Short mmCIF file of C-alpha atoms and ligand atoms in Angstrom, two decimals:
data_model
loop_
_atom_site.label_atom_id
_atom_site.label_comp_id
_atom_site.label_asym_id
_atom_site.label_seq_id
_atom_site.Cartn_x
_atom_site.Cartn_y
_atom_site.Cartn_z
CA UNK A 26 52.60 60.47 -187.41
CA UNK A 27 51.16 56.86 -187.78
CA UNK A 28 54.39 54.81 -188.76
CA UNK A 29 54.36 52.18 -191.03
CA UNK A 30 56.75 49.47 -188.98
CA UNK A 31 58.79 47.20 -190.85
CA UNK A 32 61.95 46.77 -188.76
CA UNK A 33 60.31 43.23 -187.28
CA UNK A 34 57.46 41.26 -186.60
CA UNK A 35 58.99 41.31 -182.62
CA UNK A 36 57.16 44.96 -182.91
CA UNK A 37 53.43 43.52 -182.85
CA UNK A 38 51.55 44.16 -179.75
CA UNK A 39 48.97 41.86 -178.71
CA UNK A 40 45.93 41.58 -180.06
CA UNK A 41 42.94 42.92 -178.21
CA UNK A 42 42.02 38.75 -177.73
CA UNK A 43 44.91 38.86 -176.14
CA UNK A 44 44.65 41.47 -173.80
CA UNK A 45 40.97 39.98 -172.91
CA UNK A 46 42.78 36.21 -172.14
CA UNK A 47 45.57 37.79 -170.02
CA UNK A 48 43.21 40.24 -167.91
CA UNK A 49 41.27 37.04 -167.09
CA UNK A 50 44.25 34.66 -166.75
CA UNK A 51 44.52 32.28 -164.06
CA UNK A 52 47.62 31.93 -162.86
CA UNK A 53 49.66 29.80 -159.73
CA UNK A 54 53.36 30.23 -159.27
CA UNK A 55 55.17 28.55 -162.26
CA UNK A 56 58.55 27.92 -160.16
CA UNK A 57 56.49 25.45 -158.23
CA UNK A 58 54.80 23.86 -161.51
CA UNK A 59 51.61 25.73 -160.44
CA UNK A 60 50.70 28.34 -163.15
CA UNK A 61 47.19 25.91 -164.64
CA UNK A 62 47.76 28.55 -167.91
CA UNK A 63 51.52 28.01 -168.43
CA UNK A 64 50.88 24.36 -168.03
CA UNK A 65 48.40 24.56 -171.08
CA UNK A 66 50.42 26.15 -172.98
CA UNK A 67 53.05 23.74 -172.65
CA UNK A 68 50.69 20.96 -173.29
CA UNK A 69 49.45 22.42 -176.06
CA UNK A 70 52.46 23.51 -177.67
CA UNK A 71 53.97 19.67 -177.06
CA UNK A 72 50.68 17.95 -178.54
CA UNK A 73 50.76 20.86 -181.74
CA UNK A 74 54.60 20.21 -182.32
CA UNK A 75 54.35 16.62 -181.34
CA UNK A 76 57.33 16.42 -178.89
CA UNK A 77 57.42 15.04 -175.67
CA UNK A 78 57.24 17.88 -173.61
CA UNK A 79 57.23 21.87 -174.00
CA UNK A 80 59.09 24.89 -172.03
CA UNK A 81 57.78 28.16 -172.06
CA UNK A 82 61.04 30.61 -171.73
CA UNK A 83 61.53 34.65 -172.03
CA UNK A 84 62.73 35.05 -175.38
CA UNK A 85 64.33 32.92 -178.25
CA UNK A 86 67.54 33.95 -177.42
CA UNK A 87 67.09 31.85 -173.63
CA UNK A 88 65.52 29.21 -175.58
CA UNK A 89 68.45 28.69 -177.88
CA UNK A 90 70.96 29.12 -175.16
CA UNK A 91 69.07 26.77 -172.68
CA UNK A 92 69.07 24.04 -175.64
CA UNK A 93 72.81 24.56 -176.59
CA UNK A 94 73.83 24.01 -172.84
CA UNK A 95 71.71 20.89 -172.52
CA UNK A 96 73.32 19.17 -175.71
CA UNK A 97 76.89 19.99 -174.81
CA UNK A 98 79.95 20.54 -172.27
CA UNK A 99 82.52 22.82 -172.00
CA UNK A 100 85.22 22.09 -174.50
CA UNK A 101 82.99 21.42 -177.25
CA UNK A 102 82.10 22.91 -180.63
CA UNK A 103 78.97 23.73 -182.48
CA UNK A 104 78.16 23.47 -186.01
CA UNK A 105 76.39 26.63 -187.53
CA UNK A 106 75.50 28.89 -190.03
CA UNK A 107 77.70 31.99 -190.33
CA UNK A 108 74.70 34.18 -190.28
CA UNK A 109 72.71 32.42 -187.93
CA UNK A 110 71.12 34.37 -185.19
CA UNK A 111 72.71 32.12 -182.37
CA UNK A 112 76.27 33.20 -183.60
CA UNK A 113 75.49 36.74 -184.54
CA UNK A 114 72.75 38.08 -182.26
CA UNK A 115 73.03 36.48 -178.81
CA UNK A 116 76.13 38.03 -177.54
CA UNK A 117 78.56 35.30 -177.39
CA UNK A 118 76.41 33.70 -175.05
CA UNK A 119 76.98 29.73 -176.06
CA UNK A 120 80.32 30.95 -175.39
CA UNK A 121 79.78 32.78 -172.08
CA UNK A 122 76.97 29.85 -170.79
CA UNK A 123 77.96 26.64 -172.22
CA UNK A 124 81.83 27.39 -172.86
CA UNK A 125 81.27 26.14 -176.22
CA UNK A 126 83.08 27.19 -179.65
CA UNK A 127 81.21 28.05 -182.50
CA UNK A 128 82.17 26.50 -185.90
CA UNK A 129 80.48 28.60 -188.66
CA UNK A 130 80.25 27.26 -191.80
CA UNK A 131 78.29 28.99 -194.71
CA UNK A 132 75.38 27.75 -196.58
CA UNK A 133 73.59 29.12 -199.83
CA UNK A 134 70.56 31.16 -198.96
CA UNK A 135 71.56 30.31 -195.26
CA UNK A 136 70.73 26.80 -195.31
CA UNK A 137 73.23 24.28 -194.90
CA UNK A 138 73.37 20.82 -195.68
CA UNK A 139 75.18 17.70 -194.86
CA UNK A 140 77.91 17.74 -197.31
CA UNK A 141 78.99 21.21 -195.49
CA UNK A 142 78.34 20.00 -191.98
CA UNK A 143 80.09 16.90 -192.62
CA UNK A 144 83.33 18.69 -193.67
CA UNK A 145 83.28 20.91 -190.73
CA UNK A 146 82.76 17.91 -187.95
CA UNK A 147 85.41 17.68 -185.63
CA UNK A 148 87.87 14.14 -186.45
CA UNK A 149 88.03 12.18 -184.11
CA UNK A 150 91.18 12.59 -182.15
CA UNK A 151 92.02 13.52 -178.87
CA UNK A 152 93.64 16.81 -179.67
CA UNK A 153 90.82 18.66 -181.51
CA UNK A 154 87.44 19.85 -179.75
CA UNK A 155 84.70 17.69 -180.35
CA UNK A 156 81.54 18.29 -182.14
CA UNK A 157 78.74 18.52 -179.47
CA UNK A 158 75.76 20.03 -181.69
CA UNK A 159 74.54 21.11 -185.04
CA UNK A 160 72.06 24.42 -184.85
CA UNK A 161 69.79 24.86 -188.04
CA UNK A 162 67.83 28.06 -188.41
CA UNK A 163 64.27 27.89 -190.04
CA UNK A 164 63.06 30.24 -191.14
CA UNK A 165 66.73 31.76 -191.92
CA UNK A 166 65.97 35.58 -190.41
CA UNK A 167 69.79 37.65 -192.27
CA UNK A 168 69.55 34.95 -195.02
CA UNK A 169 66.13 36.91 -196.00
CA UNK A 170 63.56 34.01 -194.46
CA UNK A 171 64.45 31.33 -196.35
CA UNK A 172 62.72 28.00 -195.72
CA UNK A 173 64.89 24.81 -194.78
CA UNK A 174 63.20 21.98 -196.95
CA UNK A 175 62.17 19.19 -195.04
CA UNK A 176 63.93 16.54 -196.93
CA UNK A 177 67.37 18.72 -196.46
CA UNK A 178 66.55 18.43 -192.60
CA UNK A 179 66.11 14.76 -191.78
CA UNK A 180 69.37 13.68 -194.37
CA UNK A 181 71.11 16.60 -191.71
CA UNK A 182 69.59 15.04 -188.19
CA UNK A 183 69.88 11.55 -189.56
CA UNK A 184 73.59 11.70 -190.35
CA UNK A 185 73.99 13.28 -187.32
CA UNK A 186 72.13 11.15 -185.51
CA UNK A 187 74.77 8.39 -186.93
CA UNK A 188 77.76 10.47 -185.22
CA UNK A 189 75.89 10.51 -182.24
CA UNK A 190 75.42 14.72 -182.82
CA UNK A 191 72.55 15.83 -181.44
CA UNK A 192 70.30 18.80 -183.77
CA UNK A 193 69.38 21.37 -182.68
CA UNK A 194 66.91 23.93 -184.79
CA UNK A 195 66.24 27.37 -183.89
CA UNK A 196 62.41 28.01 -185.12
CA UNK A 197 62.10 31.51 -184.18
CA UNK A 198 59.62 31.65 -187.18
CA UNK A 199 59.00 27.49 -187.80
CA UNK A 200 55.12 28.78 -188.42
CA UNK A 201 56.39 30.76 -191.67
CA UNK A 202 58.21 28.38 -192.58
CA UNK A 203 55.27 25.75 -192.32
CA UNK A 204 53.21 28.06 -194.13
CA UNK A 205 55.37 28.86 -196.97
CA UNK A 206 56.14 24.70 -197.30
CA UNK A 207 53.00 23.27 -196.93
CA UNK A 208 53.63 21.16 -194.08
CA UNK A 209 52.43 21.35 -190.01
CA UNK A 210 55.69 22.57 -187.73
CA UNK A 211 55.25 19.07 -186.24
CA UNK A 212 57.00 17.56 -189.41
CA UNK A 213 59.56 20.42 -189.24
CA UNK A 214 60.14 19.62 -185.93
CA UNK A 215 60.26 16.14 -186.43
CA UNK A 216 63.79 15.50 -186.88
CA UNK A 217 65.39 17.83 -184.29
CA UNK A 218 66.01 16.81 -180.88
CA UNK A 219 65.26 20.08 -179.86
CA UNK A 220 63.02 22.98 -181.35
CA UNK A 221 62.86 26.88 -179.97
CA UNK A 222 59.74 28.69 -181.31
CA UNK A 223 59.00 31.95 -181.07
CA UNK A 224 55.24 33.50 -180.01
CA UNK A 225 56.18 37.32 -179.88
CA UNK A 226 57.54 37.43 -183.67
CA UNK A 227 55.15 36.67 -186.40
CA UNK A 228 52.05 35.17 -183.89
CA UNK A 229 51.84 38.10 -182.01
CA UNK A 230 52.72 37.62 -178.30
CA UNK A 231 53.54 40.30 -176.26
CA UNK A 232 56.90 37.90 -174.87
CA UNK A 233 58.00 34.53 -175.09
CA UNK A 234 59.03 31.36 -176.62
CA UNK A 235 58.45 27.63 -176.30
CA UNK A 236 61.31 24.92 -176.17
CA UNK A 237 60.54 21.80 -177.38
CA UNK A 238 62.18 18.32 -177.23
CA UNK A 239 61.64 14.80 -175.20
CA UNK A 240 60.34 14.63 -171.97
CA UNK A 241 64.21 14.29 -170.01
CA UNK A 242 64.98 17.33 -172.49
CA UNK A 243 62.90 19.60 -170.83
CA UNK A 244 63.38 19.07 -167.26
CA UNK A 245 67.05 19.47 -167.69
CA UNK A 246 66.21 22.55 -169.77
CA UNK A 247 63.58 24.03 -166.45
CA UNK A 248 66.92 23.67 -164.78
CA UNK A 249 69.12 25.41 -167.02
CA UNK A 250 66.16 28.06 -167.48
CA UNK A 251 65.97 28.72 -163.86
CA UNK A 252 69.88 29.12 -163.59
CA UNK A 253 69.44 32.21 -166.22
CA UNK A 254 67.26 33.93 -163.78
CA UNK A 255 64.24 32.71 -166.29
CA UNK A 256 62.28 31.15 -163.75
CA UNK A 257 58.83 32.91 -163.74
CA UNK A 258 56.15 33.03 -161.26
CA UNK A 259 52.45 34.27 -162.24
CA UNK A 260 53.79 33.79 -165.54
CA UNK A 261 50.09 32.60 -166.54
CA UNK A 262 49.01 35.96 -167.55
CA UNK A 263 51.84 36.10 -170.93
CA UNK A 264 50.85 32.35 -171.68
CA UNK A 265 47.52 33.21 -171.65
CA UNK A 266 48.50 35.68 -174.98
CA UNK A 267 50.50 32.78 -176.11
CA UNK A 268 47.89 30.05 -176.00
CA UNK A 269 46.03 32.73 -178.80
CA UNK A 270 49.11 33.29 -180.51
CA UNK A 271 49.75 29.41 -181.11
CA UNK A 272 46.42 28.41 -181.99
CA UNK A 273 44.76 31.52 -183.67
CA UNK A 274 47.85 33.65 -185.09
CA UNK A 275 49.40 30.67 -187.68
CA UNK A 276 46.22 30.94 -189.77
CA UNK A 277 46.90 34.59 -190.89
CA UNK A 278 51.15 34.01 -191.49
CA UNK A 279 49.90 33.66 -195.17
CA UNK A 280 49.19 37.42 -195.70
CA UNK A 281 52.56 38.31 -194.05
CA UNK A 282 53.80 36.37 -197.24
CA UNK A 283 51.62 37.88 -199.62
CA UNK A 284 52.55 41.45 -198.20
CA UNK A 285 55.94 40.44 -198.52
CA UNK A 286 56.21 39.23 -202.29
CA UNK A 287 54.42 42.59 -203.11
CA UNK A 288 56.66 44.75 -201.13
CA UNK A 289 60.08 42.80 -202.94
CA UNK A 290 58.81 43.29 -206.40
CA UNK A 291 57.68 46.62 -205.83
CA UNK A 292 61.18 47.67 -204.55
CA UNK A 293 62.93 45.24 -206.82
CA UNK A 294 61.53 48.49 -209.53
CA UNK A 295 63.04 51.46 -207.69
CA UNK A 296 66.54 52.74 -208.60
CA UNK A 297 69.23 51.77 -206.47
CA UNK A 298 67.60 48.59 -204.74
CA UNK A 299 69.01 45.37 -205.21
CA UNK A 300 67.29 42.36 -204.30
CA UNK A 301 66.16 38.79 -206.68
CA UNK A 302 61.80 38.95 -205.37
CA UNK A 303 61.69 35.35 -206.41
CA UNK A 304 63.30 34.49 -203.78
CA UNK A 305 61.20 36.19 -200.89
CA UNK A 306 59.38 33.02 -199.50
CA UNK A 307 58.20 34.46 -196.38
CA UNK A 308 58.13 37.47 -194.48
CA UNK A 309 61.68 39.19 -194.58
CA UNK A 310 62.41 41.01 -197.67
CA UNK A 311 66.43 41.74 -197.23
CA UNK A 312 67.49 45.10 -199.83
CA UNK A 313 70.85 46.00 -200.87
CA UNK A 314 71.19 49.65 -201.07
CA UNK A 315 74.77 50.36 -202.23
CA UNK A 316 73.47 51.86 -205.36
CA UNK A 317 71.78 54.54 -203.67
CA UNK A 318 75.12 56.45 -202.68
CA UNK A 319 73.48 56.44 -198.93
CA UNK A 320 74.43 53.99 -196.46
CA UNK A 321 71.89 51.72 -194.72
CA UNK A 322 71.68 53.88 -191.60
CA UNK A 323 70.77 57.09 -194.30
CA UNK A 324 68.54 55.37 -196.46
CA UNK A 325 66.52 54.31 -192.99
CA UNK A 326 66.49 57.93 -191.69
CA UNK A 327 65.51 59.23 -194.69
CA UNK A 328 62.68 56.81 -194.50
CA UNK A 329 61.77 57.19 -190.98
CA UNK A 330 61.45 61.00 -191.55
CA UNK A 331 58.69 59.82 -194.23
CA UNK A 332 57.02 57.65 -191.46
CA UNK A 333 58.19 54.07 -192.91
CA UNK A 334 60.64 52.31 -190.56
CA UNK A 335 62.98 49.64 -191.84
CA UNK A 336 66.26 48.12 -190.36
CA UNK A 337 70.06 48.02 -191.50
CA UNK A 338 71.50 44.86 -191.46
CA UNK A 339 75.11 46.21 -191.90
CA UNK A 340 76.89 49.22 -193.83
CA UNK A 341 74.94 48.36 -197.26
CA UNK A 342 71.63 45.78 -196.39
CA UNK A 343 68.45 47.21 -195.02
CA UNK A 344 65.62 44.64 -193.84
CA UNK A 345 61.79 45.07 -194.82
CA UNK A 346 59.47 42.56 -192.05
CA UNK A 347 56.16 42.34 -192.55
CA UNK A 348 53.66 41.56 -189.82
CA UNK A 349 49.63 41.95 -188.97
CA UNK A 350 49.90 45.41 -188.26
CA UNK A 351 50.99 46.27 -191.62
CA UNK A 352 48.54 45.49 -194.06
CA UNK A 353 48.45 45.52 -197.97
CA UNK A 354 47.83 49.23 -198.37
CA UNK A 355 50.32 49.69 -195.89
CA UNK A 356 52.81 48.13 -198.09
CA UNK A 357 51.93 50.14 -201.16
CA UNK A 358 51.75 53.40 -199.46
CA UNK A 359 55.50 52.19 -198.04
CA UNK A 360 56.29 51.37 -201.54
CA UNK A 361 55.13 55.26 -202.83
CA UNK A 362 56.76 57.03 -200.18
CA UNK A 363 60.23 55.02 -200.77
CA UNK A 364 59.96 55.52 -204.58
CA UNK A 365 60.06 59.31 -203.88
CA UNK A 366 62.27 59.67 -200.70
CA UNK A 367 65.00 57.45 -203.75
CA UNK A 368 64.35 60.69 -205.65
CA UNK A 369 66.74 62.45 -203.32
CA UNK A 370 69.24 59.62 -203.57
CA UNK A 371 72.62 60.26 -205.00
CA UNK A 372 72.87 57.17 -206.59
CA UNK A 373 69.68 58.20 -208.41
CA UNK A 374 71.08 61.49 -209.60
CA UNK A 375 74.34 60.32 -210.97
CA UNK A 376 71.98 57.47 -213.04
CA UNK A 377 70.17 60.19 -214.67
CA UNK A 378 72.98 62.70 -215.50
CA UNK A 379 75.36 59.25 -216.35
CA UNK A 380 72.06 58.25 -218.86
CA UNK A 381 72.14 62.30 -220.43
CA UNK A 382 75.72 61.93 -221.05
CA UNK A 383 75.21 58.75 -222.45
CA UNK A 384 78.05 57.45 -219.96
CA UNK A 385 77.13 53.63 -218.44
CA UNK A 386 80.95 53.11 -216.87
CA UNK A 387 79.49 52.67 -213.10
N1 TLP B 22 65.39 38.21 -184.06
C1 TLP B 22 65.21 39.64 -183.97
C2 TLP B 22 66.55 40.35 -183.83
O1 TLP B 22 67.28 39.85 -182.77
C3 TLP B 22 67.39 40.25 -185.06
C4 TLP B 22 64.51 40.13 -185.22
O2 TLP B 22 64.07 41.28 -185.20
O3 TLP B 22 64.40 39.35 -186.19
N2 TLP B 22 66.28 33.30 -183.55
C5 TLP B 22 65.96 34.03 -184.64
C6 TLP B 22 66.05 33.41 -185.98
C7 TLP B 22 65.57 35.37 -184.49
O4 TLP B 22 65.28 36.07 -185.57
C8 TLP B 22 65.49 35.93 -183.18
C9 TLP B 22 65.10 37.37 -182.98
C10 TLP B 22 65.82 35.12 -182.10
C11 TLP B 22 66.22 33.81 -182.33
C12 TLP B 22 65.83 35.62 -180.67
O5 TLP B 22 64.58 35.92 -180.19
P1 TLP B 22 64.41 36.98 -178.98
O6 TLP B 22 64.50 38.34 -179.63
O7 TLP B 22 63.07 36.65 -178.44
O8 TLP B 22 65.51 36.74 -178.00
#
C-alpha cells in the first residue's frame, strides 16, 4: 500500500536533483575546514540569511543546543515558550549540555511577546538565576505553524537587547514562515543573534541544519558542535542535497500551504474534529479529536490501516504535515478516506442516535 504521509515534512526523501548533486559531490574533510561543498553551503546560507557566518550541524535539535550553550553558563535560565520544541522535544538537553533552567512561559498561538517575556526575566539580585537567553520558535511546530510577525520580533530582540539578553530563534521552518509573511528569512533573521534552520523538514534534505549568527558566533559554535560528537568529515556529499534544498526547495513551500488550508477546512467538516482552518497559515494542521470517543493513538491506527498516516500530539491532538510528496489529490483522497474511517467512530454514533432522540445534552 502507497501511504499517504502526513506525520512530518522530516519524512521527505531527497529529490532525485539531489541524489544527482550528492553522487557527484566533492568533498575534503570538514574537521579540517576542507569539505569545498560544506564550505558553499555555509557561504551561501550566510549571504541568503545575511549573517555573518553559517554552521552546517546534524539536526535542529544540535543546532538549538549548540546556540543555547554559546549564549549562556551554567546557573542560568532561559526564556521560552511552554510548547516550544527546545523544552519539549530535545530531551532535557539545555539542561544536560548547558546546565541551564528553562523558564516557560505561554504565549497565544505559541508566540510570545515582550510584555510576557518581560514578566518572566529574572530581577536582578544575587539570589535568583539570571536570565541568559530568550528562544523564539518560528514557525511555531505544537502551536499548529503559526508565524511570528516580524514587528513582534524586533520589539522582543530589541528589549532584550537593552537587558543585555541575547535571542535566540529556532527556525526549524523560517522558509514557511517567510512564505506565509511575505518577507525573505533574512528579515526574519534579522533581529536574532542566532538563527537554526532546518534543510531536512519542509526543503527536502535528506539531514541537516544550518546555524546562523556573527562571525565569533560560529567558531565558538564549530567548537561546541565538535564537543557533541557533530564534527563531520566528507560531510560534502549531504551539503551537496542541502545547497538544492536552500536555493531550489523555498520556491515550492507555497503549495505545502495551499495543501494545508484545504486539508483544515476539509476536516474542519467531519464529525468529531475540532480545529478553527483560519488559522492554518502554513503547513501543520493540528486536530482535536476528543469528540470522536477514540483517543489520538486510535484515531491514527484506524487511519494508518486506511493508508493515511498522521501523528498524536498527546492523549486528544493528532497533527496533519504537509510536504512535496503529498500533493493536492493526495490531500483529498486523505480527506475521503478519513470522512469514512469517522464513520466507525463512537463519537459519531452517539451524534446520530443523540440527534434521533432529539437529545443535545453532550
Ligand atoms: N520537529 C519534528 C519532531 O521532533 C517533533 C517534527 O516532526 O516536527 N525545532 C522545531 C520547531 C522542530 O519542529 C524540530 C523537529 C526541531 C527543532 C529539531 O529538528 P531535528 O529533528 O532535526 O533534530
Amino acid at each position: 500500500m502507497r501511504f499517504i504521509d502526513l506525520r512530518s515534512d522530516t519524512v521527505t526523501r531527497p529529490t532525485p536533483e539531489m541524489r544527482e548533486a550528492m553522487a557527484s559531490a566533492e568533498v575534503g574533510d570538514d574537521v579540517y575546514l576542507e569539505d569545498p561543498t560544506v564550505n558553499r553551503l555555509q557561504e551561501r546560507a550566510a549571504e541568503i540569511f545575511r549573517k555573518e557566518a553559517a554552521l552546517f550541524v546534524p539536526s535542529g535539535t544540535m543546532g538549538n543546543q549548540i546556540c543555547v550553550k554559546v549564549h549562556t553558563r551554567p546557573g542560568q535560565e532561559v526564556i521560552l515558550e511552554e510548547r516550544s520544541h527546545i523544552y519539549n522535544f530535545e530531551m532535557a538537553a539545555m539542561a544536560v549540555i548547558s546546565g541551564t533552567l528553562p523558564r516557560v512561559v505561554r504565549g497565544r498561538d505559541g508566540l510570545l511577546d515582550w510584555p510576557t517575556i518581560e514578566a518572566a526575566l529574572s530581577p536582578a539580585v544575587y539570589y535568583r538565576a539570571p536570565t541568559g537567553l530568550i528562544c523564539l520558535e518560528n514557525t511555531h511546530n505544537l502551536a499548529g505553524g503559526t508565524v511570528l510577525p516580524l514587528e513582534t520580533a524586533r520589539e522582543i530582540c530589541a528589549r532584550a537587547h537593552e537587558r543585555g539578553v541575547p535571542v535566540h530563534l529556532d527556525g526549524a521552518r523560517l522558509f514557511n514562515a517567510a512564505v506565509a509573511c511575505g518577507r525573505s528569512v533574512a528579515e526574519l533573521a534579522e533581529p536574532f543573534d542566532s538563527v537554526m534552520v532546518c534543510l531536512s523538514k519542509g526543503l527536502g534534505a535528506p539531514v541537516g541544519s544550518l546555524i546562523l549568527g556573527s562571525r565569533a558566533f560560529i567558531e565558538e559554535a564549530r567548537a561546541v558542535r565538535k564537543m557533541l560528537g557533530g564534527g563531520m568529515r566528507q560531510v560534502g556529499v549531504l551539503a551537496a542535497a542541502g545547497l538544492i534544498a536552500l536555493e531550489k526547495m523555498p520556491a515550492r513551500l507555497i503549495e505545502d500551504h495551499e495543501n494545508a488550508r484545504l486539508l483544515a477546512r476539509g476536516l474542519a467538516e467531519l464529525p468529531g474534529l475540532a480545529l478553527d482552518p483560519e488559522k492554518v497559515q502554513t503547513n501543520i494542521v493540528i486536530v482535536d479529536v476528543a469528540a470522536t470517543g477514540w483517543t489520538a493513538a486510535e484515531f491514527a491506527e484506524r487511519l494508518r490501516a486506511q493508508g493515511v498516516l498522521v501523528g498524536s500530539l498527546d492523549a486528544t491532538t493528532v497533527r496533519f504535515v504537509t510536504h512535496y510528496e503529498v500533493s493536492r489529490d493526495d490531500c483529498l483522497t486523505a480527506l475521503r478516506l478519513i470522512r469514512e474511517v469517522l464513520l466507525e467512530a463512537p463519537g459519531a454514533r452517539a451524534e446520530c442516535s443523540d440527534a434521533e432522540e432529539g437529545d443535545h445534552h453532550h
